[in-house]
Amino acid sequence: LNKLSSNYYVQIKSLFQFIDKNILDDFKFDIGFKKDGTKAILPVKIAKEKTYNFLEPDLFAKFIGKIKDYKSNHPNPYLIKLMLKFLCFGGLRADEVQHIKEEDISFRNMNKKDYMQIYILGKGNKERFVYILFDLVKDEYDNYLKVKKENNHNIEYLFYTRDIKI
């Protein structure tokens, strides 16, 4: 069966498991088991390998180009642009970006190019460093910090919401 059938099977299985867990009488679906108690063979093959979807290079370049024109009513208009660039160029997850502190950022010169080195505490408390070519984020980063300082938003996290109370 195809991948779509596999997805439907997984959804139906979790529905029956939910019903089993929350049903008020003694009826059980026992999905995955035959009436005699032996384990049933799944009717579909569930893919174990991860699948990844990527933007084609021309669409990615177009998306990055659109970031320049993005307008925001946030007190710091560079916030969204910088966050998007961190996500795109650093391959970071959203919750990783929101937990970056200013002290987590340093700079390194490698192969005669300047890189932003970002300390990340990822899933499962795994520590790693992410490197972003500084030229790709320089304008947004410098302007973002300038506006943040002008507005006296002295918090430890790099990114903050519009409703910040200091």
JSON list of N, CA and C in Angstrom, two decimals, residues 85-92 100 104-110 113-120 128-137:
[
{"chain": "A", "resi": 85, "resn": "LYS", "atom": "N", "xyz": [16.13, 34.57, 9.13]},
{"chain": "A", "resi": 85, "resn": "LYS", "atom": "CA", "xyz": [17.47, 34.25, 8.64]},
{"chain": "A", "resi": 85, "resn": "LYS", "atom": "C", "xyz": [18.17, 33.24, 9.54]},
{"chain": "A", "resi": 86, "resn": "PHE", "atom": "N", "xyz": [17.97, 33.34, 10.85]},
{"chain": "A", "resi": 86, "resn": "PHE", "atom": "CA", "xyz": [18.53, 32.33, 11.75]},
{"chain": "A", "resi": 86, "resn": "PHE", "atom": "C", "xyz": [17.94, 30.96, 11.44]},
{"chain": "A", "resi": 87, "resn": "LEU", "atom": "N", "xyz": [16.63, 30.92, 11.21]},
{"chain": "A", "resi": 87, "resn": "LEU", "atom": "CA", "xyz": [15.96, 29.65, 10.89]},
{"chain": "A", "resi": 87, "resn": "LEU", "atom": "C", "xyz": [16.48, 29.08, 9.57]},
{"chain": "A", "resi": 88, "resn": "CYS", "atom": "N", "xyz": [16.58, 29.93, 8.55]},
{"chain": "A", "resi": 88, "resn": "CYS", "atom": "CA", "xyz": [17.00, 29.46, 7.22]},
{"chain": "A", "resi": 88, "resn": "CYS", "atom": "C", "xyz": [18.47, 29.12, 7.13]},
{"chain": "A", "resi": 89, "resn": "PHE", "atom": "N", "xyz": [19.33, 30.02, 7.58]},
{"chain": "A", "resi": 89, "resn": "PHE", "atom": "CA", "xyz": [20.76, 29.83, 7.40]},
{"chain": "A", "resi": 89, "resn": "PHE", "atom": "C", "xyz": [21.39, 28.96, 8.49]},
{"chain": "A", "resi": 90, "resn": "GLY", "atom": "N", "xyz": [20.74, 28.87, 9.64]},
{"chain": "A", "resi": 90, "resn": "GLY", "atom": "CA", "xyz": [21.30, 28.07, 10.73]},
{"chain": "A", "resi": 90, "resn": "GLY", "atom": "C", "xyz": [20.65, 26.71, 10.86]},
{"chain": "A", "resi": 91, "resn": "GLY", "atom": "N", "xyz": [19.53, 26.50, 10.16]},
{"chain": "A", "resi": 91, "resn": "GLY", "atom": "CA", "xyz": [18.83, 25.23, 10.27]},
{"chain": "A", "resi": 91, "resn": "GLY", "atom": "C", "xyz": [18.29, 25.00, 11.67]},
{"chain": "A", "resi": 92, "resn": "LEU", "atom": "N", "xyz": [17.91, 26.08, 12.33]},
{"chain": "A", "resi": 92, "resn": "LEU", "atom": "CA", "xyz": [17.45, 25.99, 13.71]},
{"chain": "A", "resi": 92, "resn": "LEU", "atom": "C", "xyz": [15.96, 25.73, 13.80]},
{"chain": "A", "resi": 100, "resn": "ILE", "atom": "N", "xyz": [17.68, 31.58, 22.33]},
{"chain": "A", "resi": 100, "resn": "ILE", "atom": "CA", "xyz": [19.03, 32.12, 22.18]},
{"chain": "A", "resi": 100, "resn": "ILE", "atom": "C", "xyz": [19.19, 33.34, 23.06]},
{"chain": "A", "resi": 104, "resn": "ASP", "atom": "N", "xyz": [25.04, 33.80, 24.06]},
{"chain": "A", "resi": 104, "resn": "ASP", "atom": "CA", "xyz": [25.25, 32.58, 23.28]},
{"chain": "A", "resi": 104, "resn": "ASP", "atom": "C", "xyz": [25.88, 32.85, 21.92]},
{"chain": "A", "resi": 105, "resn": "ILE", "atom": "N", "xyz": [26.02, 34.13, 21.57]},
{"chain": "A", "resi": 105, "resn": "ILE", "atom": "CA", "xyz": [26.54, 34.50, 20.25]},
{"chain": "A", "resi": 105, "resn": "ILE", "atom": "C", "xyz": [27.96, 35.02, 20.38]},
{"chain": "A", "resi": 106, "resn": "SER", "atom": "N", "xyz": [28.82, 34.48, 19.54]},
{"chain": "A", "resi": 106, "resn": "SER", "atom": "CA", "xyz": [30.20, 34.97, 19.44]},
{"chain": "A", "resi": 106, "resn": "SER", "atom": "C", "xyz": [30.56, 34.96, 17.95]},
{"chain": "A", "resi": 107, "resn": "PHE", "atom": "N", "xyz": [31.75, 35.42, 17.66]},
{"chain": "A", "resi": 107, "resn": "PHE", "atom": "CA", "xyz": [32.15, 35.53, 16.26]},
{"chain": "A", "resi": 107, "resn": "PHE", "atom": "C", "xyz": [33.49, 34.84, 16.05]},
{"chain": "A", "resi": 108, "resn": "ARG", "atom": "N", "xyz": [33.62, 34.20, 14.91]},
{"chain": "A", "resi": 108, "resn": "ARG", "atom": "CA", "xyz": [34.86, 33.49, 14.57]},
{"chain": "A", "resi": 108, "resn": "ARG", "atom": "C", "xyz": [35.22, 33.79, 13.13]},
{"chain": "A", "resi": 109, "resn": "ASN", "atom": "N", "xyz": [36.50, 33.84, 12.89]},
{"chain": "A", "resi": 109, "resn": "ASN", "atom": "CA", "xyz": [36.99, 34.00, 11.53]},
{"chain": "A", "resi": 109, "resn": "ASN", "atom": "C", "xyz": [37.52, 32.65, 11.09]},
{"chain": "A", "resi": 110, "resn": "MET", "atom": "N", "xyz": [36.94, 32.11, 10.04]},
{"chain": "A", "resi": 110, "resn": "MET", "atom": "CA", "xyz": [37.38, 30.83, 9.49]},
{"chain": "A", "resi": 110, "resn": "MET", "atom": "C", "xyz": [37.51, 30.98, 7.99]},
{"chain": "A", "resi": 113, "resn": "LYS", "atom": "N", "xyz": [36.77, 34.33, 6.46]},
{"chain": "A", "resi": 113, "resn": "LYS", "atom": "CA", "xyz": [35.39, 34.82, 6.46]},
{"chain": "A", "resi": 113, "resn": "LYS", "atom": "C", "xyz": [34.92, 34.87, 7.91]},
{"chain": "A", "resi": 114, "resn": "ASP", "atom": "N", "xyz": [34.08, 35.88, 8.21]},
{"chain": "A", "resi": 114, "resn": "ASP", "atom": "CA", "xyz": [33.54, 36.02, 9.55]},
{"chain": "A", "resi": 114, "resn": "ASP", "atom": "C", "xyz": [32.25, 35.23, 9.69]},
{"chain": "A", "resi": 115, "resn": "TYR", "atom": "N", "xyz": [32.17, 34.46, 10.76]},
{"chain": "A", "resi": 115, "resn": "TYR", "atom": "CA", "xyz": [31.00, 33.65, 11.05]},
{"chain": "A", "resi": 115, "resn": "TYR", "atom": "C", "xyz": [30.43, 34.01, 12.41]},
{"chain": "A", "resi": 116, "resn": "MET", "atom": "N", "xyz": [29.13, 33.96, 12.51]},
{"chain": "A", "resi": 116, "resn": "MET", "atom": "CA", "xyz": [28.45, 34.10, 13.79]},
{"chain": "A", "resi": 116, "resn": "MET", "atom": "C", "xyz": [28.38, 32.68, 14.35]},
{"chain": "A", "resi": 117, "resn": "GLN", "atom": "N", "xyz": [28.90, 32.50, 15.55]},
{"chain": "A", "resi": 117, "resn": "GLN", "atom": "CA", "xyz": [28.86, 31.20, 16.21]},
{"chain": "A", "resi": 117, "resn": "GLN", "atom": "C", "xyz": [27.77, 31.26, 17.27]},
{"chain": "A", "resi": 118, "resn": "ILE", "atom": "N", "xyz": [26.78, 30.37, 17.18]},
{"chain": "A", "resi": 118, "resn": "ILE", "atom": "CA", "xyz": [25.65, 30.40, 18.10]},
{"chain": "A", "resi": 118, "resn": "ILE", "atom": "C", "xyz": [25.62, 29.11, 18.90]},
{"chain": "A", "resi": 119, "resn": "TYR", "atom": "N", "xyz": [25.65, 29.25, 20.21]},
{"chain": "A", "resi": 119, "resn": "TYR", "atom": "CA", "xyz": [25.53, 28.08, 21.09]},
{"chain": "A", "resi": 119, "resn": "TYR", "atom": "C", "xyz": [24.05, 27.71, 21.18]},
{"chain": "A", "resi": 120, "resn": "ILE", "atom": "N", "xyz": [23.75, 26.44, 20.93]},
{"chain": "A", "resi": 120, "resn": "ILE", "atom": "CA", "xyz": [22.37, 25.96, 20.94]},
{"chain": "A", "resi": 120, "resn": "ILE", "atom": "C", "xyz": [22.25, 24.80, 21.91]},
{"chain": "A", "resi": 128, "resn": "ARG", "atom": "N", "xyz": [25.28, 22.13, 20.95]},
{"chain": "A", "resi": 128, "resn": "ARG", "atom": "CA", "xyz": [25.98, 22.22, 19.66]},
{"chain": "A", "resi": 128, "resn": "ARG", "atom": "C", "xyz": [26.21, 23.68, 19.32]},
{"chain": "A", "resi": 129, "resn": "PHE", "atom": "N", "xyz": [27.06, 23.90, 18.33]},
{"chain": "A", "resi": 129, "resn": "PHE", "atom": "CA", "xyz": [27.28, 25.23, 17.81]},
{"chain": "A", "resi": 129, "resn": "PHE", "atom": "C", "xyz": [26.78, 25.27, 16.38]},
{"chain": "A", "resi": 130, "resn": "VAL", "atom": "N", "xyz": [26.17, 26.39, 16.03]},
{"chain": "A", "resi": 130, "resn": "VAL", "atom": "CA", "xyz": [25.71, 26.62, 14.66]},
{"chain": "A", "resi": 130, "resn": "VAL", "atom": "C", "xyz": [26.48, 27.81, 14.14]},
{"chain": "A", "resi": 131, "resn": "TYR", "atom": "N", "xyz": [26.92, 27.72, 12.90]},
{"chain": "A", "resi": 131, "resn": "TYR", "atom": "CA", "xyz": [27.69, 28.80, 12.29]},
{"chain": "A", "resi": 131, "resn": "TYR", "atom": "C", "xyz": [26.91, 29.39, 11.12]},
{"chain": "A", "resi": 132, "resn": "ILE", "atom": "N", "xyz": [26.80, 30.71, 11.12]},
{"chain": "A", "resi": 132, "resn": "ILE", "atom": "CA", "xyz": [26.13, 31.42, 10.03]},
{"chain": "A", "resi": 132, "resn": "ILE", "atom": "C", "xyz": [27.11, 32.45, 9.49]},
{"chain": "A", "resi": 133, "resn": "LEU", "atom": "N", "xyz": [27.29, 32.47, 8.19]},
{"chain": "A", "resi": 133, "resn": "LEU", "atom": "CA", "xyz": [28.15, 33.47, 7.56]},
{"chain": "A", "resi": 133, "resn": "LEU", "atom": "C", "xyz": [27.62, 34.85, 7.95]},
{"chain": "A", "resi": 134, "resn": "PHE", "atom": "N", "xyz": [28.45, 35.64, 8.61]},
{"chain": "A", "resi": 134, "resn": "PHE", "atom": "CA", "xyz": [27.98, 36.90, 9.20]},
{"chain": "A", "resi": 134, "resn": "PHE", "atom": "C", "xyz": [27.47, 37.87, 8.15]},
{"chain": "A", "resi": 135, "resn": "ASP", "atom": "N", "xyz": [28.05, 37.87, 6.96]},
{"chain": "A", "resi": 135, "resn": "ASP", "atom": "CA", "xyz": [27.58, 38.78, 5.90]},
{"chain": "A", "resi": 135, "resn": "ASP", "atom": "C", "xyz": [26.10, 38.58, 5.58]},
{"chain": "A", "resi": 136, "resn": "LEU", "atom": "N", "xyz": [25.59, 37.35, 5.80]},
{"chain": "A", "resi": 136, "resn": "LEU", "atom": "CA", "xyz": [24.19, 37.05, 5.49]},
{"chain": "A", "resi": 136, "resn": "LEU", "atom": "C", "xyz": [23.21, 37.69, 6.47]},
{"chain": "A", "resi": 137, "resn": "VAL", "atom": "N", "xyz": [23.67, 37.97, 7.69]},
{"chain": "A", "resi": 137, "resn": "VAL", "atom": "CA", "xyz": [22.77, 38.50, 8.72]},
{"chain": "A", "resi": 137, "resn": "VAL", "atom": "C", "xyz": [23.24, 39.82, 9.31]}
]
